[in-house]
Short mmCIF file of C-alpha atoms (C1' of nucleotides) in Angstrom, two decimals:
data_model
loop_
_atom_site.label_atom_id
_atom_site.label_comp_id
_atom_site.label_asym_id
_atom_site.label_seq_id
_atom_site.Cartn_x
_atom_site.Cartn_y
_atom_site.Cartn_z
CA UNK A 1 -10.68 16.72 -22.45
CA UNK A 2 -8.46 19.08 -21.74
CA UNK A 3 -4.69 18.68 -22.68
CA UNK A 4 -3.77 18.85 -18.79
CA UNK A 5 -0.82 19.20 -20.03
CA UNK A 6 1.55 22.07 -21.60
CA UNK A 7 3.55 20.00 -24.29
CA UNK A 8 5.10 23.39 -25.27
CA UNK A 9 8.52 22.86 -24.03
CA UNK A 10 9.69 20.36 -26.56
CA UNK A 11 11.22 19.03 -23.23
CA UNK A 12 10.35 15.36 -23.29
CA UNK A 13 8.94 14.00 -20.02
CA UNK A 14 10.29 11.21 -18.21
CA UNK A 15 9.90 8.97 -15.22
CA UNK A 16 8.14 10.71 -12.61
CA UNK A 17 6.90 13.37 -13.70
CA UNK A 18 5.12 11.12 -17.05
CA UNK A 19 3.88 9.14 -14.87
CA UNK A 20 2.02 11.57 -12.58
CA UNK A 21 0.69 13.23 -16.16
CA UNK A 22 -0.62 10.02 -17.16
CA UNK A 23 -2.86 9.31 -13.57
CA UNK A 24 -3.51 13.04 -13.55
CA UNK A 25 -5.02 12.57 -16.99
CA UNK A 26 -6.61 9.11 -15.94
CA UNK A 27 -7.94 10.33 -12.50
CA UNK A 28 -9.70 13.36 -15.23
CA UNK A 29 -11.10 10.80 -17.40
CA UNK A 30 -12.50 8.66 -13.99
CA UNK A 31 -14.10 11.99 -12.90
CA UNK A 32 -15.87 12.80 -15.91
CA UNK A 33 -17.31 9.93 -17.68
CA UNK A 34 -16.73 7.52 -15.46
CA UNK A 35 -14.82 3.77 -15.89
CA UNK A 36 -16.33 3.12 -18.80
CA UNK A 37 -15.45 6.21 -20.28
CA UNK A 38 -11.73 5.85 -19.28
CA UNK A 39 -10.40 4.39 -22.88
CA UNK A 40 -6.69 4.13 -23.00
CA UNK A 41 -6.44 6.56 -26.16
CA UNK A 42 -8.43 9.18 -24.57
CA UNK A 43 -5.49 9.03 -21.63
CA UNK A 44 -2.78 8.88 -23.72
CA UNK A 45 -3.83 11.65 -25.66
CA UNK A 46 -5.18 13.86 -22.72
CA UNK A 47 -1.88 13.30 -20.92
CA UNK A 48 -0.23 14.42 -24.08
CA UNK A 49 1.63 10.90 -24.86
CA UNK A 50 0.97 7.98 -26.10
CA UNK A 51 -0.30 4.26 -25.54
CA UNK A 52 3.00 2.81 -25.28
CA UNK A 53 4.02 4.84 -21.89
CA UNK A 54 1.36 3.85 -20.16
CA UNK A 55 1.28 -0.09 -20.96
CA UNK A 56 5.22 0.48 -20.14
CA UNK A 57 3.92 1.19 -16.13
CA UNK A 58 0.42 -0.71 -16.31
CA UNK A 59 -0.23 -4.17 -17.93
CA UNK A 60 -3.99 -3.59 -18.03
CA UNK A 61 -6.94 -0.72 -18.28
CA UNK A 62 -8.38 -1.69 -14.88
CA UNK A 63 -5.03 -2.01 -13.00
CA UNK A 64 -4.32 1.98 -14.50
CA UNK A 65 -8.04 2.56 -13.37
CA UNK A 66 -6.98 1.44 -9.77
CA UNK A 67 -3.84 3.59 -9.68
CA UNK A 68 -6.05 6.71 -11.12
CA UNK A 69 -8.43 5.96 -8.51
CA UNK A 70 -6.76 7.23 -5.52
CA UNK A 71 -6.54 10.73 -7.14
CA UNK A 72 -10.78 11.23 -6.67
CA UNK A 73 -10.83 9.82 -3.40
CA UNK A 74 -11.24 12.30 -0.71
CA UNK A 75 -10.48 10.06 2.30
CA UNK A 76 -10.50 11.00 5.87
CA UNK A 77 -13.17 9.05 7.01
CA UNK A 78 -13.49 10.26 10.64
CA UNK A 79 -15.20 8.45 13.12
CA UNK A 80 -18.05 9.62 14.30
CA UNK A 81 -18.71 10.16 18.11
CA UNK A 82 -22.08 10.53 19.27
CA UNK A 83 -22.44 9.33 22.75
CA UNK A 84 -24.32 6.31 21.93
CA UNK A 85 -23.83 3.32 19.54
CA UNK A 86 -27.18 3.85 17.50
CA UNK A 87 -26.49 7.28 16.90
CA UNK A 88 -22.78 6.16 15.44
CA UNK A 89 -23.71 3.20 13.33
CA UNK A 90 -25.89 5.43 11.77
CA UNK A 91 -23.80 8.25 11.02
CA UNK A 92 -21.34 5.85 9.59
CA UNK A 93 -23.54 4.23 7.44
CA UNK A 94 -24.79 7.45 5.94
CA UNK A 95 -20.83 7.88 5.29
CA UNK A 96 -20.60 5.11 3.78
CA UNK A 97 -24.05 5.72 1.46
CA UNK A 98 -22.56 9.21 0.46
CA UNK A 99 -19.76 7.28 -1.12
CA UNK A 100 -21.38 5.18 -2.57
CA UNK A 101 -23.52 6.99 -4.04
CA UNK A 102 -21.53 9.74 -5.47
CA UNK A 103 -20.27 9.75 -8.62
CA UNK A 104 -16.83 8.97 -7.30
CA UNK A 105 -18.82 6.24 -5.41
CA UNK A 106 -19.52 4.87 -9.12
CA UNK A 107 -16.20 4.67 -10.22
CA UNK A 108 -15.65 2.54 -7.57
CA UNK A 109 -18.36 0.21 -8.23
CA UNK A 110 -17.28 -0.03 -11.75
CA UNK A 111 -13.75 -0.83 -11.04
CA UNK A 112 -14.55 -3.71 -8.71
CA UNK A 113 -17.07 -5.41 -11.60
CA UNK A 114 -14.24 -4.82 -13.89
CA UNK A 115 -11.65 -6.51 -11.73
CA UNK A 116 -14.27 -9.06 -10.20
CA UNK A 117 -12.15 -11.63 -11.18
CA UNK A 118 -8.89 -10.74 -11.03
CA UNK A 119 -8.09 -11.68 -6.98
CA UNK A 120 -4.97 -9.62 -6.99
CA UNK A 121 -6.12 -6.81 -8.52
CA UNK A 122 -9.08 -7.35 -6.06
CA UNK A 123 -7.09 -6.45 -2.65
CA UNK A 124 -4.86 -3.69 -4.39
CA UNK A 125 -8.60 -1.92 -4.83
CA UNK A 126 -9.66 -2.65 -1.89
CA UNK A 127 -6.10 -1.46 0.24
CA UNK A 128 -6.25 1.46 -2.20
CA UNK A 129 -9.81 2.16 -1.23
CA UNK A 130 -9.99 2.25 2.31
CA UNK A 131 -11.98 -0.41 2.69
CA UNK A 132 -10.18 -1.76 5.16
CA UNK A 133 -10.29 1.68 7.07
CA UNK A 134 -14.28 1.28 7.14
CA UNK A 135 -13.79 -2.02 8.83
CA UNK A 136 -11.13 -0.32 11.61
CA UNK A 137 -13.71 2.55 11.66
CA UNK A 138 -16.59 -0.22 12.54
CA UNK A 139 -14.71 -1.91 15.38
CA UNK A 140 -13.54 1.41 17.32
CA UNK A 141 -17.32 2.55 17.40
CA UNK A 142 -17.96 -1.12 19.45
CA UNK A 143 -14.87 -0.50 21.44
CA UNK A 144 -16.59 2.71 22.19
CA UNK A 145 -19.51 1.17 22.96
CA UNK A 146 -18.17 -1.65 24.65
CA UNK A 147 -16.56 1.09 27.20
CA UNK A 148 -20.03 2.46 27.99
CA UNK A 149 -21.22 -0.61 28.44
CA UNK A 150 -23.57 -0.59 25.98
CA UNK A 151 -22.20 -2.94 24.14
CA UNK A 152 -21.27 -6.82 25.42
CA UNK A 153 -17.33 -7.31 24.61
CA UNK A 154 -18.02 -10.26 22.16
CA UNK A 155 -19.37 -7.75 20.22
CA UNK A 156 -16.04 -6.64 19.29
CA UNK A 157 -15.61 -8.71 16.27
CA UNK A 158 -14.60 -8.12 12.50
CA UNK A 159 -17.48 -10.09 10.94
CA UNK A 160 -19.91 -8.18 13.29
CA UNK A 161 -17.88 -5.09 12.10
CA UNK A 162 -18.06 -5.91 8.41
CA UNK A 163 -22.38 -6.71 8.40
CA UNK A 164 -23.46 -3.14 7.81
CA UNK A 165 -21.44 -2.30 4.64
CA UNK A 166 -22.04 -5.89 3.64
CA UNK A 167 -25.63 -5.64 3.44
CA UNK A 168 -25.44 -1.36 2.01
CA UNK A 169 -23.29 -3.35 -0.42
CA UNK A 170 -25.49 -5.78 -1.11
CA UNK A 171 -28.51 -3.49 -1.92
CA UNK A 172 -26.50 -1.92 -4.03
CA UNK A 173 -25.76 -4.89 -5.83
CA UNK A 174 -28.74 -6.61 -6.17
CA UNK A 175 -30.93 -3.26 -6.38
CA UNK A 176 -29.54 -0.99 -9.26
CA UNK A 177 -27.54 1.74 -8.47
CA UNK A 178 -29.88 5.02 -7.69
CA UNK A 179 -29.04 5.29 -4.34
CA UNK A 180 -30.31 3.54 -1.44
CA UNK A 181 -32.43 5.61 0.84
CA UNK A 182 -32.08 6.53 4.41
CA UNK A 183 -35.04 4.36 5.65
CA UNK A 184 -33.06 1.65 4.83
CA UNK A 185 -29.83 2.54 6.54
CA UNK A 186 -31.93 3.16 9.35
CA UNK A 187 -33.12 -0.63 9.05
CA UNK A 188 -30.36 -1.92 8.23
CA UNK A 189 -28.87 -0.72 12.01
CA UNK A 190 -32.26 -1.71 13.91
CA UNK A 191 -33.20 -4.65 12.46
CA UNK A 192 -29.43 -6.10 11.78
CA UNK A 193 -26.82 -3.77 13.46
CA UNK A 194 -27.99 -3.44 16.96
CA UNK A 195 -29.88 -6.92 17.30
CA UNK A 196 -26.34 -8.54 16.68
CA UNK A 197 -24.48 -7.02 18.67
CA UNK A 198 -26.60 -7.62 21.56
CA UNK A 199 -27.50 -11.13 20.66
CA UNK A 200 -23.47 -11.44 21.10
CA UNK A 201 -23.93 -10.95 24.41
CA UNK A 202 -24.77 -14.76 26.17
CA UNK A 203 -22.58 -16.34 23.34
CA UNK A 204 -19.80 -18.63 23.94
CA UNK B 1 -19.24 -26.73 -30.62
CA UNK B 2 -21.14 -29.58 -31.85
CA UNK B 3 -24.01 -28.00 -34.41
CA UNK B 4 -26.55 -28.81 -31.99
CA UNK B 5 -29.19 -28.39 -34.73
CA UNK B 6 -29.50 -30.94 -37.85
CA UNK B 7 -30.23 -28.39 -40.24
CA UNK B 8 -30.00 -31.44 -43.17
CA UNK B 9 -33.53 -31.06 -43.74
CA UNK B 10 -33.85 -27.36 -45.43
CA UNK B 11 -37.15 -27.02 -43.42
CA UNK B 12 -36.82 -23.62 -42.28
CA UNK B 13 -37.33 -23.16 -38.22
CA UNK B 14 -39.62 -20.42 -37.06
CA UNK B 15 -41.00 -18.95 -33.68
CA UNK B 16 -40.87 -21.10 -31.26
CA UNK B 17 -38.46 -23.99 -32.85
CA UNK B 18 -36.11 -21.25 -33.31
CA UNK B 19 -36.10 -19.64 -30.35
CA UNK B 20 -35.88 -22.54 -28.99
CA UNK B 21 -32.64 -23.92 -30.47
CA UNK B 22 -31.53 -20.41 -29.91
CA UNK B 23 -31.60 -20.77 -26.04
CA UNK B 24 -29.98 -24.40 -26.58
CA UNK B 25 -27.15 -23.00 -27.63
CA UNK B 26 -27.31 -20.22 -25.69
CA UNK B 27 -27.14 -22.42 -22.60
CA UNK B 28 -24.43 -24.37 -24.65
CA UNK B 29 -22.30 -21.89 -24.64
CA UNK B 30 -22.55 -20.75 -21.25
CA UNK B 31 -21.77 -24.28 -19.75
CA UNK B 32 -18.94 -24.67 -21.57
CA UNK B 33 -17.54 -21.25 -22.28
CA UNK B 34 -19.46 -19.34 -19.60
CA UNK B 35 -20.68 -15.81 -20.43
CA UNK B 36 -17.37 -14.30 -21.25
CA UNK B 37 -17.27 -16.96 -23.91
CA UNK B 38 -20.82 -16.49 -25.27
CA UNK B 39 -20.68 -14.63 -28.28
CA UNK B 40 -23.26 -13.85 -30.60
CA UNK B 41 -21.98 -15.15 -33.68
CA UNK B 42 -20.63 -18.04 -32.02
CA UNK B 43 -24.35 -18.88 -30.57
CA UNK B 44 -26.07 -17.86 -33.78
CA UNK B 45 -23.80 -20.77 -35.71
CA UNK B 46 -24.59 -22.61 -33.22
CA UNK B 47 -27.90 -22.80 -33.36
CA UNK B 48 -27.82 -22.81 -37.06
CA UNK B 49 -29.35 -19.46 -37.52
CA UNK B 50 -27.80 -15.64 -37.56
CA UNK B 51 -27.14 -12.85 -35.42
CA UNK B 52 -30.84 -11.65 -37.02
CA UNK B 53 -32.94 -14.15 -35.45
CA UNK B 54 -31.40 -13.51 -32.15
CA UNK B 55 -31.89 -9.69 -32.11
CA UNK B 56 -35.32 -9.93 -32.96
CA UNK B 57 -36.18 -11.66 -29.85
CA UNK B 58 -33.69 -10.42 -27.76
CA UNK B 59 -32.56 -6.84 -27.38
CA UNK B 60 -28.96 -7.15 -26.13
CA UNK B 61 -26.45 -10.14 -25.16
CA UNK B 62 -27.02 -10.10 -21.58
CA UNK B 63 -30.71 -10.36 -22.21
CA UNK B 64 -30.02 -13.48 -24.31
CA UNK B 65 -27.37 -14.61 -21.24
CA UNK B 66 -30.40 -14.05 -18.79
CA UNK B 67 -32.45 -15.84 -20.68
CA UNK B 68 -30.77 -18.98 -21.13
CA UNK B 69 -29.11 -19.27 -17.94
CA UNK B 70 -32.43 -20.27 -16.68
CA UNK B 71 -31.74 -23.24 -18.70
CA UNK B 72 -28.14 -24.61 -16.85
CA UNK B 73 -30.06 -23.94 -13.64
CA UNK B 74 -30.90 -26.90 -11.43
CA UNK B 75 -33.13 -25.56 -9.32
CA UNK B 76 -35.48 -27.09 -6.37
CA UNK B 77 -33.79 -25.86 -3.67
CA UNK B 78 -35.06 -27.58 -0.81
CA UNK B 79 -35.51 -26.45 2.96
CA UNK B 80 -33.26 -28.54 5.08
CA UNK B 81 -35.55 -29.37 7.99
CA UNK B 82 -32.77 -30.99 10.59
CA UNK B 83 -34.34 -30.15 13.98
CA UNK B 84 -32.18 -27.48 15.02
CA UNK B 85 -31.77 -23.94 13.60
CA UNK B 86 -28.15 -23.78 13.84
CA UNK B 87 -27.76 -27.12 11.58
CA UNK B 88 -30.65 -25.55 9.01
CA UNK B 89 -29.17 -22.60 8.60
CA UNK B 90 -25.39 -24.18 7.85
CA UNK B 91 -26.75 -26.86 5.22
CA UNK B 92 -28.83 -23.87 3.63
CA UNK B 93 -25.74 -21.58 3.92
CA UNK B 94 -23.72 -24.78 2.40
CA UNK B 95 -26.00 -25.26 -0.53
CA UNK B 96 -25.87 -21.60 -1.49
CA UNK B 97 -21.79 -21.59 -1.45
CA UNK B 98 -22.26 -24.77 -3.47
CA UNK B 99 -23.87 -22.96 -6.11
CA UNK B 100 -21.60 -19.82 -6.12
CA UNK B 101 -18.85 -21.82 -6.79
CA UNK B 102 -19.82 -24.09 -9.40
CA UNK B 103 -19.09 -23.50 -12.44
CA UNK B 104 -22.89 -22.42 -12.71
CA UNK B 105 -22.16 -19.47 -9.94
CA UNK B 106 -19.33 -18.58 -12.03
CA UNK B 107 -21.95 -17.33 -14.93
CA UNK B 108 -24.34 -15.82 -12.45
CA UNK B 109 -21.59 -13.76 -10.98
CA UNK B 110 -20.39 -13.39 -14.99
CA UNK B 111 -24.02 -11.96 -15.15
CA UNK B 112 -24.24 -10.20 -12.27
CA UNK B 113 -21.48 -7.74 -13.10
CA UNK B 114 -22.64 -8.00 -16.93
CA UNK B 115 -25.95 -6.24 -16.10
CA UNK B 116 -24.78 -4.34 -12.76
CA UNK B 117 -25.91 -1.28 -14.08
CA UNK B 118 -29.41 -2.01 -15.82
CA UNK B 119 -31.91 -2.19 -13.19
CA UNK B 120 -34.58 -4.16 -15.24
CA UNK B 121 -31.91 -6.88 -16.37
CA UNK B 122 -31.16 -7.06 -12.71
CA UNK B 123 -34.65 -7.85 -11.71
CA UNK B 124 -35.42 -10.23 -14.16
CA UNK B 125 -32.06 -11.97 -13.32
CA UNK B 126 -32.73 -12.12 -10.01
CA UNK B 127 -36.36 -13.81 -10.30
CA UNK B 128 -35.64 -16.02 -12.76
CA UNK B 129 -32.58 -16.92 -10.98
CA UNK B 130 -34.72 -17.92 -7.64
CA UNK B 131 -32.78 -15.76 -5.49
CA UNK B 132 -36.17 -14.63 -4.07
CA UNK B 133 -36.67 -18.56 -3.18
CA UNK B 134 -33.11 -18.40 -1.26
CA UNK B 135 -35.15 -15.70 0.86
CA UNK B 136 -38.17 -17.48 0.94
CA UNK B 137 -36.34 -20.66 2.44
CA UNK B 138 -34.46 -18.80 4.97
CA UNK B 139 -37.59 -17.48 6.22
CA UNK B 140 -39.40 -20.83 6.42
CA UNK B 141 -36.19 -22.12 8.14
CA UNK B 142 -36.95 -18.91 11.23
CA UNK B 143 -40.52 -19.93 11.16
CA UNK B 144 -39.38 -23.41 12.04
CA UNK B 145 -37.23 -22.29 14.57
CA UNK B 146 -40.09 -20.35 15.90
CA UNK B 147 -42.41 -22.98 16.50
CA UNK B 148 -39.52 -24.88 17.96
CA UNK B 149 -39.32 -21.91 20.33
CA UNK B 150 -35.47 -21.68 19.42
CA UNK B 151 -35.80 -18.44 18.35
CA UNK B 152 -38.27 -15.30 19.03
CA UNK B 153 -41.15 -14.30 16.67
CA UNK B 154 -39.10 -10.94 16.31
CA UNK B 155 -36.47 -13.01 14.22
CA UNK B 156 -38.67 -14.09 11.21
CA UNK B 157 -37.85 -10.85 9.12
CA UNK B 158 -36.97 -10.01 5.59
CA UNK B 159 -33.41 -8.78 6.62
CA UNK B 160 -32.48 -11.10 8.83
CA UNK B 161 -33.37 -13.87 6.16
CA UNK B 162 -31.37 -12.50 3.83
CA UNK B 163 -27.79 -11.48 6.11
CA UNK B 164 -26.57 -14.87 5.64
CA UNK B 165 -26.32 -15.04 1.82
CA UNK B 166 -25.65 -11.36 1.61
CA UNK B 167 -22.33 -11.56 3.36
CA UNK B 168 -21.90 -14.90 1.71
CA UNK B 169 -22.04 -12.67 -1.64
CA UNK B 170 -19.96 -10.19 0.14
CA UNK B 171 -17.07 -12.92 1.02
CA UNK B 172 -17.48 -13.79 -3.32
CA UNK B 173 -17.11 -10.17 -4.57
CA UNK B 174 -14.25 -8.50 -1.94
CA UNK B 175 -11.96 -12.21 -2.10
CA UNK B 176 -11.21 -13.78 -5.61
CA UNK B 177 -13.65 -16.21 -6.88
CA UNK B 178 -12.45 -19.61 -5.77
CA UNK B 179 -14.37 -20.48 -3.34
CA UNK B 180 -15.18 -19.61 -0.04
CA UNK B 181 -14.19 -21.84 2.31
CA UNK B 182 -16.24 -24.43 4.70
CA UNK B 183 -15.06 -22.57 8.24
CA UNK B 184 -16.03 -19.10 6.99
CA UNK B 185 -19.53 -20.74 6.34
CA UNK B 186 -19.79 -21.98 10.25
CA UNK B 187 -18.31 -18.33 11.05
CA UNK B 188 -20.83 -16.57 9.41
CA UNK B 189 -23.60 -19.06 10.88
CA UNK B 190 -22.26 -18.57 14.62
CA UNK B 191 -20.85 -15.25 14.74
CA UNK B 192 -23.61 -13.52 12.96
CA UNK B 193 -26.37 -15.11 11.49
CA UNK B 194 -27.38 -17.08 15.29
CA UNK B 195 -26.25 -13.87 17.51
CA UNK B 196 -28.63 -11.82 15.10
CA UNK B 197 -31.67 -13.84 15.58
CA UNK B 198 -30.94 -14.38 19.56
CA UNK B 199 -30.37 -10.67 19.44
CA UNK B 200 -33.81 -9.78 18.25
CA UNK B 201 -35.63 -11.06 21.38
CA UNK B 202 -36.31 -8.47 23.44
CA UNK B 203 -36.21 -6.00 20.93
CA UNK B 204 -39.23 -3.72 19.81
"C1'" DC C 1 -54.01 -22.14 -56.19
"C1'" DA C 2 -51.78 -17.70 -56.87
"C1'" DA C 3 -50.40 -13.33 -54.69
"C1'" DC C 4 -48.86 -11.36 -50.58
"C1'" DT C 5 -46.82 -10.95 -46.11
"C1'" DT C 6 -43.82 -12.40 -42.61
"C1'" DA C 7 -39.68 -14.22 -40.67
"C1'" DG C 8 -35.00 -16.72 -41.50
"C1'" DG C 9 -30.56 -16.92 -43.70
"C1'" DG C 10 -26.19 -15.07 -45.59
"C1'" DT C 11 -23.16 -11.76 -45.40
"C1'" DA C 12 -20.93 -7.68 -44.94
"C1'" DC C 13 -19.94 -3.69 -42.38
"C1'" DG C 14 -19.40 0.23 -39.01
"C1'" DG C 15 -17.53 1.30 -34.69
"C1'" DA C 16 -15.28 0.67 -30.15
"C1'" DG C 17 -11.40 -0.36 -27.80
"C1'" DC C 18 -7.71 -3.18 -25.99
"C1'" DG C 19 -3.17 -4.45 -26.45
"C1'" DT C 20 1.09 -4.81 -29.64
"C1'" DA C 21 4.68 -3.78 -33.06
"C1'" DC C 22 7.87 -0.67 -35.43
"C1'" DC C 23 10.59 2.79 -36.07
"C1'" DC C 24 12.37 7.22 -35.02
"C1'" DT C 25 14.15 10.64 -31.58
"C1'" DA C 26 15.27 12.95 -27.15
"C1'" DT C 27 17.63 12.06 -22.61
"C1'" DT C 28 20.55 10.02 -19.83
"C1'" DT C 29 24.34 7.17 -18.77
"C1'" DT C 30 29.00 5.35 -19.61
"C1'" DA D 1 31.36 10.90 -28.13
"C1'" DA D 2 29.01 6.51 -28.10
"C1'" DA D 3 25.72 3.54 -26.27
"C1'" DA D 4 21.70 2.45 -23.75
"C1'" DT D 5 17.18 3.72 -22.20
"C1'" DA D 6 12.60 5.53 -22.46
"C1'" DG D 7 9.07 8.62 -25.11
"C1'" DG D 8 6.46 9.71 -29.20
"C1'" DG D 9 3.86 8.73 -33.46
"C1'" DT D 10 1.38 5.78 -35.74
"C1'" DA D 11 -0.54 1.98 -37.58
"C1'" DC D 12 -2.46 -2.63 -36.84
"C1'" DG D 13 -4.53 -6.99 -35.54
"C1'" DC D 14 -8.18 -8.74 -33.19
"C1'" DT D 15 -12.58 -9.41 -30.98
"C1'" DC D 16 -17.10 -8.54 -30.70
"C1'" DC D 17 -21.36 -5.97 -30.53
"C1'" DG D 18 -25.08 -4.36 -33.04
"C1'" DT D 19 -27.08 -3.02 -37.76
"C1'" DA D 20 -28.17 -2.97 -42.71
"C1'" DC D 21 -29.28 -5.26 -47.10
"C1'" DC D 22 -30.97 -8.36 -49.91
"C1'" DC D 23 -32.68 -12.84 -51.05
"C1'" DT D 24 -35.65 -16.83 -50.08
"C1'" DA D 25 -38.68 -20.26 -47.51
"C1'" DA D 26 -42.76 -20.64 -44.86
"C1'" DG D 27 -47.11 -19.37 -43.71
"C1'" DT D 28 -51.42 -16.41 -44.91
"C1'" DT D 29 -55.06 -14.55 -47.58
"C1'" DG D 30 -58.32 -13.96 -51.39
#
DNA sequence: CAACTTAGGGTACGGAGCGTACCCTATTTT
DNA sequence: AAAATAGGGTACGCTCCGTACCCTAAGTTG
């Protein structure tokens, strides 16, 4: 709660630089209490303004909460390279998990049940996340694999891609949120991951 | 809107009367407003009663939503038996995306993201919901298969029961609501779901 | 049958929080 | 210098959850 802001100057903000105090202040509020804790007065005031310039630059709560939501997210995700396609899938899943999991990793879960029905607002979070990265991330490790020939071609696919966050994702969602252990990431790639793509193999 | 309760006679109701015309409109009020639209006061004048007689039965308004969504269910799902996994598992897959996106499914996912973060609501929700008897039927569906010899023992497993309607869920919450279409249904049967279960052959 | 206990009913309220309306003032543009 | 634009301050309306009182009907007990 604090002002994040030196309103000293009687210099009145503008443009820009207002709008990167508001997120600043938004992004603060994400960090430490979370979505829910992200009330439009508390931003206004922690950014040292007021309601009005922030519904001037965001119709809604949850599309601000989107915007602020790039500031916590440490991105990078780097592909891991292990030498063998178990060995990857795993390490990326545990990426993934850490995400998750983390408080910044609840943010995010928040924001997409608060925008659950909103399909716009939907892909902006999810082109804003990264999610889409995950996916790219998913596919190289089968190229890799693929070149070692541990992997049938086929395999290449974006639904085959997509399964393993799918189902983290889905523990998360029909669990609640703790975290999901690493005996199950470790299923989830034995019994799902590595089945499928060999399965893929024969296929049409 | 409709009083739903003749409360001409001033016979008080108790207990069980109560609660149920409580739940009546409850359920009311879900079909026709869905959970969004289920307020308190509006169910307690519905049900001719007050906000008092619900909150002594039920601690919260997603507990009351949990409980009367059991009543706008139509369950007895049954196992399509059609002689060939890959035809099972697409009617099975069908009748789940059937439910998802009628306007029932809309108040399950309402409820879903309601109680995403209470870990008992989220239990009871999903057992009184019969999502355990979606996993139950996908497994009955593998054990058919076995016997059929169209797929290995390996395949009848928890996980691999539930893939299907997990990244069915997964197509619901990343897209918008509407609904999700017939193709990505046959996609998610052939790419994954049949690969998977071929896949698990020679495995461990 | 009278006294007592329990549970409903009526109603009002406190508290959040979103989104909006006004009106004034500092900046910027013309 | 005048006009247009965008911030700031502040107060509201509105919805809705959950709670507090206080009174009364229905059951319960002696």
């Amino acid at each position: 709660m604090s002002p994040d802001q030196q309103r000293d100057t009687p210099t009145r903000r503008r443009g820009a630089a207002l709008e990167d105090a508001i997120l600043r202040a938004a992004a603060g509020e994400l960090r430490e209490s979370g979505y829910a804790g992200m009330t439009m007065d508390r931003v206004a005031q922690r950014a040292g303004t007021n309601k009005n310039a922030i519904y001037r630059r965001w119709p809604t709560r949850a599309a601000l909460g989107i915007a602020a939501y790039r500031r916590i997210v440490d991105t990078e995700l780097q592909v891991p390279d292990t030498g063998a396609l178990r060995t990857d899938a795993l390490a990326l899943l545990r990426a993934a998990n850490a995400t998750w999991s983390s408080p910044q990793g609840a943010v995010l879960r928040a924001l997409l049940t608060a925008v659950g029905d909103d399909p716009d607002l939907l892909t902006l979070l999810r082109t804003q996340t990264g999610g889409n990265a995950m996916d790219a991330a998913w596919l190289t490790l089968l190229e890799r694999a693929v070149a070692r020939s541990e992997a049938p071609p086929e395999a290449v696919h974006p639904r085959v891609a997509s399964v393993p966050v799918t189902v983290l994702r889905g523990e998360y969602a029909l669990r609640g949120l703790p975290e999901v252990p690493d005996d199950v990431l470790v299923e989830i790639v034995e019994e799902i991951f590595l089945p499928l793509v060999r399965g893929r193999a024969a296929s049409s």
